[in-house]
Short mmCIF file of N, CA, C and O in Angstrom, two decimals:
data_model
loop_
_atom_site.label_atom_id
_atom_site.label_comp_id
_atom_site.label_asym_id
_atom_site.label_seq_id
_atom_site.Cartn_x
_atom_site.Cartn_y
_atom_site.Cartn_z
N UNK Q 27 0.82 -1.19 0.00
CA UNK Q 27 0.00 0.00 0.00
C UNK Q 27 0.87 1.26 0.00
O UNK Q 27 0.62 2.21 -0.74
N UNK Q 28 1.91 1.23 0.87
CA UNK Q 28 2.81 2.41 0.74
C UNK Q 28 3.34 2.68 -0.61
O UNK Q 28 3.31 3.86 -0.98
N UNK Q 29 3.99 1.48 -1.66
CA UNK Q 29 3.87 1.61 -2.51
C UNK Q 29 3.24 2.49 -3.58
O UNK Q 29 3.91 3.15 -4.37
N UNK Q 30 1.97 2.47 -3.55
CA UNK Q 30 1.40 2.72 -4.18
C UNK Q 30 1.04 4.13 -3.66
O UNK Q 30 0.56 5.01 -4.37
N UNK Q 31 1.20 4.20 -2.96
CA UNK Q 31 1.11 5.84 -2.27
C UNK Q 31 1.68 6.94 -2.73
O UNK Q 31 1.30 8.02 -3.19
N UNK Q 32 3.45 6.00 -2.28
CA UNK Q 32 4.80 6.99 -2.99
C UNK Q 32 4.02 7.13 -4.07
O UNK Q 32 3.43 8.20 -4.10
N UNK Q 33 3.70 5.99 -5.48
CA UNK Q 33 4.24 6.66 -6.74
C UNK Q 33 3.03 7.75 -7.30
O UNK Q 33 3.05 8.56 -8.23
N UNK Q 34 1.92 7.40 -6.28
CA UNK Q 34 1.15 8.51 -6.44
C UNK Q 34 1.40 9.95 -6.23
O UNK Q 34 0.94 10.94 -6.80
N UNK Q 35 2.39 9.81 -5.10
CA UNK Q 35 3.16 11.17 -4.39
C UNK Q 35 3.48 11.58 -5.57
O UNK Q 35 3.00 12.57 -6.12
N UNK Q 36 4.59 10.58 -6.18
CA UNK Q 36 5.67 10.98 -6.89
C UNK Q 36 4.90 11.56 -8.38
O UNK Q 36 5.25 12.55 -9.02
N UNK Q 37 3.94 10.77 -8.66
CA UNK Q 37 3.27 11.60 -10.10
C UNK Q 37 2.47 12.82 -10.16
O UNK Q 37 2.23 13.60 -11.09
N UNK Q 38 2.09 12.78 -8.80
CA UNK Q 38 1.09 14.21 -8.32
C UNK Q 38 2.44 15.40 -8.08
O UNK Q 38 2.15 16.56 -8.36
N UNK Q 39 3.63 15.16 -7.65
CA UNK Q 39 4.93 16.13 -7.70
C UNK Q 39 5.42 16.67 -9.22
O UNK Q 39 5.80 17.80 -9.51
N UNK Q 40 5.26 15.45 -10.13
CA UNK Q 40 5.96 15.32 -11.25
C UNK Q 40 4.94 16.44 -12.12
O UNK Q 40 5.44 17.35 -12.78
N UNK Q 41 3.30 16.22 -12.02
CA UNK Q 41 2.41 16.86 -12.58
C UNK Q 41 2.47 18.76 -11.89
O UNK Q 41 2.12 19.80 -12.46
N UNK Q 42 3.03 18.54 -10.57
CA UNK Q 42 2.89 19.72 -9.90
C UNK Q 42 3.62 20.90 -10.64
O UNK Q 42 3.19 22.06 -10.68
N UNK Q 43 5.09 20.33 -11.37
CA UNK Q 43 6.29 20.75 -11.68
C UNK Q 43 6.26 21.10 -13.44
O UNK Q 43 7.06 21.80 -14.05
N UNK Q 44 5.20 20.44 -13.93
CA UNK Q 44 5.07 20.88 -15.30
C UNK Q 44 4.99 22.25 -15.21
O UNK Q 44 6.15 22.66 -15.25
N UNK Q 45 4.27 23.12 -15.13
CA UNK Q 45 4.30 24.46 -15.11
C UNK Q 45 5.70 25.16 -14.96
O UNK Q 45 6.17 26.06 -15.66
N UNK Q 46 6.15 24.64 -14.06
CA UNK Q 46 7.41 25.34 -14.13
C UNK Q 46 8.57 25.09 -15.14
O UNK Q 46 9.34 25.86 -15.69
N UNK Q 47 8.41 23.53 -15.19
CA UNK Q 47 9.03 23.33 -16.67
C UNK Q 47 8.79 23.65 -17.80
O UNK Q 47 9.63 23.75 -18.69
N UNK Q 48 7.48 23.87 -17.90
CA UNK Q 48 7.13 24.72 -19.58
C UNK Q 48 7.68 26.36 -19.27
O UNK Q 48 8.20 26.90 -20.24
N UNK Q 49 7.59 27.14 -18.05
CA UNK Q 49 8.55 28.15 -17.90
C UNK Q 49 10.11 27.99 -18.22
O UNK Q 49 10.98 28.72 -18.67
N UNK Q 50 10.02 26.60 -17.73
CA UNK Q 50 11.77 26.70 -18.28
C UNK Q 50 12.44 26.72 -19.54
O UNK Q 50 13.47 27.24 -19.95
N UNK Q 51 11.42 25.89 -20.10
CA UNK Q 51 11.65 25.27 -21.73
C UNK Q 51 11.14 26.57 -22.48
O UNK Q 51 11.63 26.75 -23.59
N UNK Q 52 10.16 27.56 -22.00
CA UNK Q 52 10.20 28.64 -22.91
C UNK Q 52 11.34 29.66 -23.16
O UNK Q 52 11.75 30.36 -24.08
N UNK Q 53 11.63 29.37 -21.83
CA UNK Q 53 12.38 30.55 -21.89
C UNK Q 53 13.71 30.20 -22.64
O UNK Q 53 14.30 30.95 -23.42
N UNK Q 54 14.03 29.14 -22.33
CA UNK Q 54 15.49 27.95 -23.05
C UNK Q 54 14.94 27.94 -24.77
O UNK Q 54 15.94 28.03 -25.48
N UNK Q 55 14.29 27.90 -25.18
CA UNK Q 55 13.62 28.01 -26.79
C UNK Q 55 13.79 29.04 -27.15
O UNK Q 55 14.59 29.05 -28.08
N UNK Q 56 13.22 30.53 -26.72
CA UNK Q 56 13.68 31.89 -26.80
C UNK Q 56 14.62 32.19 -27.48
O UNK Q 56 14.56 32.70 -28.59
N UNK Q 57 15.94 31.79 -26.66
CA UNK Q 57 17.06 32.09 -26.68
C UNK Q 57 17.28 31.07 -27.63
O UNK Q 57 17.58 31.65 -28.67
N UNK Q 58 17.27 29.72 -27.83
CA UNK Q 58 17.64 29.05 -28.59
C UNK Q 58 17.30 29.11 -29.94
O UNK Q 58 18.03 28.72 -30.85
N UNK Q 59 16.02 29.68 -30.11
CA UNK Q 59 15.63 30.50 -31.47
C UNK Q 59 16.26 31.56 -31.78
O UNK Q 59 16.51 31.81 -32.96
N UNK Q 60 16.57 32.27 -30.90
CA UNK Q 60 17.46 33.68 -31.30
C UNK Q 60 18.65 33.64 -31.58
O UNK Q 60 19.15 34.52 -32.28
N UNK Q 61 19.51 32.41 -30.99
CA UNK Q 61 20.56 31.95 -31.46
C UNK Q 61 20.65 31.39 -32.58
O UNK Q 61 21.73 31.72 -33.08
N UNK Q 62 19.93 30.52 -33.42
CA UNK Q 62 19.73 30.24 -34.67
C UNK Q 62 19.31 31.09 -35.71
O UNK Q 62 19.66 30.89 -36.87
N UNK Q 63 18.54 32.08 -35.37
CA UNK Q 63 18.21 33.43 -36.32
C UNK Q 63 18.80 34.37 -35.68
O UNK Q 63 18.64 34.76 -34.53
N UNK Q 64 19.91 34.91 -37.01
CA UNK Q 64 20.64 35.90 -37.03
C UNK Q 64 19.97 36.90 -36.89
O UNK Q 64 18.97 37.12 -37.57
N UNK Q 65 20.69 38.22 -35.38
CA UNK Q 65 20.09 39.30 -35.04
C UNK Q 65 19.04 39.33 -34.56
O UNK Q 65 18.36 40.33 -34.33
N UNK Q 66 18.75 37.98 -34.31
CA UNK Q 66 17.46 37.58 -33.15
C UNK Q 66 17.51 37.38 -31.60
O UNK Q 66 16.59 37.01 -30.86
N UNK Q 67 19.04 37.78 -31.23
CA UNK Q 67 19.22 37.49 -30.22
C UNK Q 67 18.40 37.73 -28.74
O UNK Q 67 18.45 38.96 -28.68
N UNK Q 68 17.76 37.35 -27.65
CA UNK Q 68 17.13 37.88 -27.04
C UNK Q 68 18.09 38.31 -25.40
O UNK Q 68 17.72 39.00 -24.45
N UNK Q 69 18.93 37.83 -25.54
CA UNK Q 69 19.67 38.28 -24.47
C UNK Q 69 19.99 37.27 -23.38
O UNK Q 69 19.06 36.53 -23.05
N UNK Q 70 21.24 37.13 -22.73
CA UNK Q 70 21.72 36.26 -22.00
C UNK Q 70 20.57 36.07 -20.75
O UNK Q 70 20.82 35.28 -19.84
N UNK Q 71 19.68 36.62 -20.77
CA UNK Q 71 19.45 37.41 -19.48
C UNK Q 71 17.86 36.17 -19.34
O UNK Q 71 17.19 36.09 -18.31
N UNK Q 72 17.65 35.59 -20.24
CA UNK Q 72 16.08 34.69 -19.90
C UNK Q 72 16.93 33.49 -19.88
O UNK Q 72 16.21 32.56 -19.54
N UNK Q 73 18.23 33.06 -20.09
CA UNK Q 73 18.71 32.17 -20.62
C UNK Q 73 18.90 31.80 -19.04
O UNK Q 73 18.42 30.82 -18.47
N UNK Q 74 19.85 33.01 -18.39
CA UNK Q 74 20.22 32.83 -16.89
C UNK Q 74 18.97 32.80 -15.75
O UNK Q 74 19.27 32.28 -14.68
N UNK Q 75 17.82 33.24 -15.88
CA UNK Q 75 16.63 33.53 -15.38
C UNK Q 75 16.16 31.72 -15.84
O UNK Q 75 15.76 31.14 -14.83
N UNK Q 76 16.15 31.19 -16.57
CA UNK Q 76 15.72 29.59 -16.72
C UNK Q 76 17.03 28.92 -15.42
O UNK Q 76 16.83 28.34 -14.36
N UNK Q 77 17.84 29.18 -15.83
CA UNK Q 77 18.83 28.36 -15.45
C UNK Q 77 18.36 28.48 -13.65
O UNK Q 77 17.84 27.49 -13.13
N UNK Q 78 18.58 29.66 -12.88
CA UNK Q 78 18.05 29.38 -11.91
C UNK Q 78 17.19 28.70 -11.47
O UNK Q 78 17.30 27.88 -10.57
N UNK Q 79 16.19 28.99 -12.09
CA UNK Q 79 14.44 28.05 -11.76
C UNK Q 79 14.76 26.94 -11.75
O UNK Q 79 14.68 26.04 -10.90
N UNK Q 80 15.34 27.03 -13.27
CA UNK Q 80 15.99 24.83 -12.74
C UNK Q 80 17.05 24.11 -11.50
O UNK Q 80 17.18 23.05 -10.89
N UNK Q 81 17.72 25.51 -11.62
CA UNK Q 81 18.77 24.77 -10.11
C UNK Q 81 18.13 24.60 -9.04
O UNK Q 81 18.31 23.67 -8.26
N UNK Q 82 16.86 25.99 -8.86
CA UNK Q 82 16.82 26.25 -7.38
C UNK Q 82 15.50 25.20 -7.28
O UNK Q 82 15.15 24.90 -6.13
N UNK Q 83 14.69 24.59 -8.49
CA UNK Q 83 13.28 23.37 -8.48
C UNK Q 83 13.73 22.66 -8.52
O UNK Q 83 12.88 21.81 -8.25
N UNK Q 84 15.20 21.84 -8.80
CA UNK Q 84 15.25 20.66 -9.36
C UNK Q 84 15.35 19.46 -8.26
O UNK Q 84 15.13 18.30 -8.61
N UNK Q 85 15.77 19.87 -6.56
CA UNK Q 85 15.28 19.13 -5.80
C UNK Q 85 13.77 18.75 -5.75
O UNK Q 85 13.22 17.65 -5.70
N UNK Q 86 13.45 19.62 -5.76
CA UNK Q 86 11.58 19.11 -6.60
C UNK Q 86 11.21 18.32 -6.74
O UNK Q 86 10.22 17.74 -6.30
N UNK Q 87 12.32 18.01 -7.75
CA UNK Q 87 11.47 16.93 -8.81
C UNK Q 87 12.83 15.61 -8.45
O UNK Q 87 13.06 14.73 -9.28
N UNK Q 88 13.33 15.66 -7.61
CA UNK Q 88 13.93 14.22 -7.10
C UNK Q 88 12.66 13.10 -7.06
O UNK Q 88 11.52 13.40 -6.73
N UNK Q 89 13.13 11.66 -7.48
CA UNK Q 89 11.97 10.68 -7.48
C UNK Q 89 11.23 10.83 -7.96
O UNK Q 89 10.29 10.05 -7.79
N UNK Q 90 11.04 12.15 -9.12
CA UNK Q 90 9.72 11.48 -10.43
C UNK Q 90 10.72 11.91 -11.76
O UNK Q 90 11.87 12.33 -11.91
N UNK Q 91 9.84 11.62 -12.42
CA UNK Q 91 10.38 11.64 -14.35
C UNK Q 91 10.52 13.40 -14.62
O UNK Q 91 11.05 13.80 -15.66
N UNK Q 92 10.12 14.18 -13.80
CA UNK Q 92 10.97 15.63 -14.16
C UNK Q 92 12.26 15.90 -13.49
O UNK Q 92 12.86 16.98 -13.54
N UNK Q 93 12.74 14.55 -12.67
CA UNK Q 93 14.19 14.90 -12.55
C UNK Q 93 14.53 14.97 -13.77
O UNK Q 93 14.09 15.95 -14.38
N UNK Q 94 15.10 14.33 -14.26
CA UNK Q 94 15.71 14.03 -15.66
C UNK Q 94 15.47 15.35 -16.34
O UNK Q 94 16.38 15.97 -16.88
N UNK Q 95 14.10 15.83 -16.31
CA UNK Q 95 13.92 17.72 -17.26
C UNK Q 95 14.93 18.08 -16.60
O UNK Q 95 15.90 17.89 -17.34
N UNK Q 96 15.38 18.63 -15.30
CA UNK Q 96 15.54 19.62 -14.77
C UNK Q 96 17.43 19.40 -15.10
O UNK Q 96 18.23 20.34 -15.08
N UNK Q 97 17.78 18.01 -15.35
CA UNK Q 97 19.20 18.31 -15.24
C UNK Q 97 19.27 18.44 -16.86
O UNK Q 97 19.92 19.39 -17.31
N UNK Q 98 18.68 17.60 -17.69
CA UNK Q 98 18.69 17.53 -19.28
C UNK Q 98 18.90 19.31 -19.19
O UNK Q 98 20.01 19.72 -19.52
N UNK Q 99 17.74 20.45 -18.70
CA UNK Q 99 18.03 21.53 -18.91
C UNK Q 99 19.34 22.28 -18.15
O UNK Q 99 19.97 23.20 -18.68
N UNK Q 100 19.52 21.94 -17.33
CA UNK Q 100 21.18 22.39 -16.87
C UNK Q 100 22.10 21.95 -17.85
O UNK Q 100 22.48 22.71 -18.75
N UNK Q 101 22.58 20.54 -17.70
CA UNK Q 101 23.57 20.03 -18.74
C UNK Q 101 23.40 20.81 -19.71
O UNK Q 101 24.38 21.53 -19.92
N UNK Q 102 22.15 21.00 -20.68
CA UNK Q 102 22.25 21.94 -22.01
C UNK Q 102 22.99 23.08 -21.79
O UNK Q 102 23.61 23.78 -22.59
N UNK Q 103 22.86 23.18 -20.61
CA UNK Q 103 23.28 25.56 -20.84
C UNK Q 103 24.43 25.11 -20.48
O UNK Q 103 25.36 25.47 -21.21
N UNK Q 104 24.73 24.35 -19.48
CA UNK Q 104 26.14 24.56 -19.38
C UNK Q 104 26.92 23.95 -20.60
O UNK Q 104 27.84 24.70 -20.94
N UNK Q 105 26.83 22.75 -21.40
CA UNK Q 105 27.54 22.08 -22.07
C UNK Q 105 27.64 23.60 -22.91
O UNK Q 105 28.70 24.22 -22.91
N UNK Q 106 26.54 24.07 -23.55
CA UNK Q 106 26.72 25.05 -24.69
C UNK Q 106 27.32 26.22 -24.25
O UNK Q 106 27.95 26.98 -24.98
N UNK Q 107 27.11 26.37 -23.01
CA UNK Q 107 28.54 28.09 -22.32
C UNK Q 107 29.57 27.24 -22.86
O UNK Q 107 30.02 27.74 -23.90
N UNK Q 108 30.11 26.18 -22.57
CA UNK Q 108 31.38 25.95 -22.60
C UNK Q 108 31.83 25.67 -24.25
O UNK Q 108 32.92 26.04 -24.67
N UNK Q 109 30.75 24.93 -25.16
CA UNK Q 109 31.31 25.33 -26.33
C UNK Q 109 31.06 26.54 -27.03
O UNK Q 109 31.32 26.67 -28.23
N UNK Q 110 30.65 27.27 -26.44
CA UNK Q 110 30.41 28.66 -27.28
C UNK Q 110 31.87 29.63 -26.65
O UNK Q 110 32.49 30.52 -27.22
N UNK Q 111 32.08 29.06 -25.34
CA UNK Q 111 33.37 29.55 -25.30
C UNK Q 111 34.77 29.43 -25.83
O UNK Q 111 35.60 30.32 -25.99
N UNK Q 112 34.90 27.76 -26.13
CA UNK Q 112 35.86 27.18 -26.32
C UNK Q 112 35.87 27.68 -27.78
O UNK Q 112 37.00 27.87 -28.24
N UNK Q 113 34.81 27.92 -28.61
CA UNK Q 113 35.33 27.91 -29.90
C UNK Q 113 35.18 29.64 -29.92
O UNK Q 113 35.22 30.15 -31.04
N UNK Q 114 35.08 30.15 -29.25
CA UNK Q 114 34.80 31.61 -29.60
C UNK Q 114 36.27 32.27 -30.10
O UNK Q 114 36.21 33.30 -30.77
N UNK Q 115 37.57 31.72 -29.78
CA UNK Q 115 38.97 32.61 -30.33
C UNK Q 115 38.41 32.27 -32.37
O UNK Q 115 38.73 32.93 -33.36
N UNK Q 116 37.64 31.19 -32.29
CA UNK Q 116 37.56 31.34 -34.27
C UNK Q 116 37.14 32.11 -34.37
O UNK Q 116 37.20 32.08 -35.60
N UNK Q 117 36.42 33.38 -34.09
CA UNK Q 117 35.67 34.58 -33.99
C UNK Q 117 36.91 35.34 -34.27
O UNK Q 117 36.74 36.02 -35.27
N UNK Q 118 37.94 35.47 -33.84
CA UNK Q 118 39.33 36.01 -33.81
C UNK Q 118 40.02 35.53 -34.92
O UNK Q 118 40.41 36.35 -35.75
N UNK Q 119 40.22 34.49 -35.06
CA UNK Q 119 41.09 34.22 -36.56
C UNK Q 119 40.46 33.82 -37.48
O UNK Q 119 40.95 33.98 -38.60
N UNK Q 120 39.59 33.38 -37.39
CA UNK Q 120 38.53 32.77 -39.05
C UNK Q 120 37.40 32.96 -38.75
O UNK Q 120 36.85 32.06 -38.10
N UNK Q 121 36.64 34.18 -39.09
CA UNK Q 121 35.45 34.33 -39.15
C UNK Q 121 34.51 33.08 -39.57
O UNK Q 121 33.86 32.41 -38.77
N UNK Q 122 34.56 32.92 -40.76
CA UNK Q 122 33.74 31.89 -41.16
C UNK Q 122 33.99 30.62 -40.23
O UNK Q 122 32.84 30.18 -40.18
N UNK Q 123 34.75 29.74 -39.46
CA UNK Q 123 34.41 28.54 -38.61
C UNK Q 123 33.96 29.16 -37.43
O UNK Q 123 33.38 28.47 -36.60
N UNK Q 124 34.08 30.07 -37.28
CA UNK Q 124 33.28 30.77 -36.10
C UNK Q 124 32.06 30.40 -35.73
O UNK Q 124 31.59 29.86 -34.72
N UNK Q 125 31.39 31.03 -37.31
CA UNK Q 125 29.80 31.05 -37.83
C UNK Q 125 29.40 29.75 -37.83
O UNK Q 125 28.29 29.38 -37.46
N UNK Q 126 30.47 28.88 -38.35
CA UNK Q 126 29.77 27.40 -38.44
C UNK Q 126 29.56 26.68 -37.26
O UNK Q 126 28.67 25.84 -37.06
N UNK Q 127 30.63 27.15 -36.31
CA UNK Q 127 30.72 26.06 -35.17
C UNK Q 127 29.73 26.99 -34.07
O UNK Q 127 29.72 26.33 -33.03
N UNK Q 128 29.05 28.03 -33.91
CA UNK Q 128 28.25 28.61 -33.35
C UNK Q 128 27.05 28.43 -33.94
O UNK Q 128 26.06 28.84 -33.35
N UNK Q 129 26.98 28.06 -34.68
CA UNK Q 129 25.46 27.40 -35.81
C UNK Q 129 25.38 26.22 -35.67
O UNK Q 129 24.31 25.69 -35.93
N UNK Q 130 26.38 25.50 -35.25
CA UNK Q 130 26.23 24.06 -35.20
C UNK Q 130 25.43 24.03 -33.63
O UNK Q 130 24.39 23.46 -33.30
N UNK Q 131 26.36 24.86 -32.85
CA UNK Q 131 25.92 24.68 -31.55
C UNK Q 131 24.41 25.08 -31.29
O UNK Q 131 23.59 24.46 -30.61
N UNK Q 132 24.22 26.31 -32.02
CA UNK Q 132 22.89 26.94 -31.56
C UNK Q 132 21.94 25.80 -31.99
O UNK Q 132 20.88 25.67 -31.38
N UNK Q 133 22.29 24.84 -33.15
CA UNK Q 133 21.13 24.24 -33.59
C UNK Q 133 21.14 22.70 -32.66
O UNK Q 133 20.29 21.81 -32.66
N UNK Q 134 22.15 22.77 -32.07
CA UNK Q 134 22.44 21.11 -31.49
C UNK Q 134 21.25 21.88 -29.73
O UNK Q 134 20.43 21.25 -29.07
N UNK Q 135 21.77 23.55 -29.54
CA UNK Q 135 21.10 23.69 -28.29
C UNK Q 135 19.29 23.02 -28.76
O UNK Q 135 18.74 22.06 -28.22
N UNK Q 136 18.71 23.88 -29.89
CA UNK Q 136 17.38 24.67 -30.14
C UNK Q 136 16.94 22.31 -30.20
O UNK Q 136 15.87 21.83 -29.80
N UNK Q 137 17.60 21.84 -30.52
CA UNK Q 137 17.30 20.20 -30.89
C UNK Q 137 17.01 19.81 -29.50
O UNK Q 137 15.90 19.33 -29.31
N UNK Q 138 17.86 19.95 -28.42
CA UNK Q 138 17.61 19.44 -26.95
C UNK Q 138 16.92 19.83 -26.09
O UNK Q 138 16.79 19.43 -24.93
N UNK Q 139 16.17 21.11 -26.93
CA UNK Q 139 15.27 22.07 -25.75
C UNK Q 139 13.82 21.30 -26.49
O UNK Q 139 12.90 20.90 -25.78
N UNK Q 140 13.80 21.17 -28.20
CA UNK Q 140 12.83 20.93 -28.29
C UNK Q 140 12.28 19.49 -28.02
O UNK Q 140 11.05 19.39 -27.96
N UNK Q 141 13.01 18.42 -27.86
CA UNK Q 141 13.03 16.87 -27.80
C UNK Q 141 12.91 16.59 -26.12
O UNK Q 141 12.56 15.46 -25.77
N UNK Q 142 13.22 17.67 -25.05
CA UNK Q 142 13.23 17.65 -24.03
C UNK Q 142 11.44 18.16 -23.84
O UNK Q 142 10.71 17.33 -23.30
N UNK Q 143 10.87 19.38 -24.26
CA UNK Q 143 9.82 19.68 -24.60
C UNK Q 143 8.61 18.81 -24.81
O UNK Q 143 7.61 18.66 -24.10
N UNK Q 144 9.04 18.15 -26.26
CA UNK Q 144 8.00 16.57 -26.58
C UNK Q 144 8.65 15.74 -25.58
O UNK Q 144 9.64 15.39 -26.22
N UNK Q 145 8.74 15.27 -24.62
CA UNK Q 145 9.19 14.25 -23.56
C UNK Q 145 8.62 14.62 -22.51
O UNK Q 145 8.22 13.72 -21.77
N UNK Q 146 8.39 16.05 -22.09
CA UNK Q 146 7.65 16.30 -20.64
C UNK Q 146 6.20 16.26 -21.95
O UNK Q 146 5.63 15.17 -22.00
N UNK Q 147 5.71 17.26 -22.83
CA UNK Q 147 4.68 16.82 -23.03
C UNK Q 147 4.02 15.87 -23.14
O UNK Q 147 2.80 16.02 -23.22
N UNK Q 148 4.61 14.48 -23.17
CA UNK Q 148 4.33 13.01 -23.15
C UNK Q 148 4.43 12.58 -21.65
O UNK Q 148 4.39 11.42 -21.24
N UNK Q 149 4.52 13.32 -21.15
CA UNK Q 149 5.17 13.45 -19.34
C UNK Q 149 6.06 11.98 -19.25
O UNK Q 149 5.89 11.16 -18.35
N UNK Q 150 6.82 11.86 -20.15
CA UNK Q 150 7.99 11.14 -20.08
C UNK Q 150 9.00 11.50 -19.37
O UNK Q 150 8.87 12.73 -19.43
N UNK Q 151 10.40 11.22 -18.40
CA UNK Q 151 11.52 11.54 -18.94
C UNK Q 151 11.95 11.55 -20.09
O UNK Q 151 11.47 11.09 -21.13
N UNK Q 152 13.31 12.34 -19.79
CA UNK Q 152 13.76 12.67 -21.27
C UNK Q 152 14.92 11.86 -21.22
O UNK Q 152 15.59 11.83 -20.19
N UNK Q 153 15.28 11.12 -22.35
CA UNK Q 153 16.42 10.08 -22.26
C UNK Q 153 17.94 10.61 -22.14
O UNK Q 153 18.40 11.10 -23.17
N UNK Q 154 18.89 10.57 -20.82
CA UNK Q 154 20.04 11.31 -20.82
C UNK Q 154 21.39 10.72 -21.52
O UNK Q 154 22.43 11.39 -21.52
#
């Protein structure tokens, strides 16, 4: 019986937390659209405003299927700070791999926000 209690807990938590995850994922799309369309940028500033919500909810969602959202959306921002940094000196010596390898990234981000997206809408985890 306890059993069956927890996973009720745990799906009534998991359902509690959608809202805040479609706040997160909008705001992570935003930016991830603006990064893929040139001069669309919307500013670091919703990108860092997601990122909190997810650090400071993601005990939250320990023990249901929106754990997995909440780090899938960390891992993304951070993996992509770090390659948008690492390749940013091509910005400095070759314009053009610059463009490519910041296009590659923006589109590898805008792919994991949206596949993370269809996965809570299926109220799945998202596969890490």
């Amino acid at each position: 019986m306890s059993d069956i209690i927890d996973v009720q807990t745990n799906q009534q938590k998991a359902e509690d937390l959608k809202a805040i995850g479609w706040v997160s994922y909008v705001l992570h799309l935003i930016v991830a659209v603006g990064a893929v369309i040139p001069g669309a940028q919307p500013g670091a500033a919703l990108l860092i405003i997601a990122l909190v919500i997810d650090l400071v909810k993601k005990g939250d969602a320990e023990g249901t299927w929106q754990a997995s959202h909440f780090s899938w959306r960390i891992r993304t921002v951070i993996w992509a700070g770090v390659l948008y940094i690492v390749t940013a000196p091509l910005w400095l010596v070759f314009v053009l791999p610059g463009w490519i390898a910041w296009g590659l990234i923006s589109i590898w981000f805008l792919y994991r926000i949206v596949r993370g997206m269809v996965s809570m809408n299926n109220s799945q985890a998202v596969d890490t």
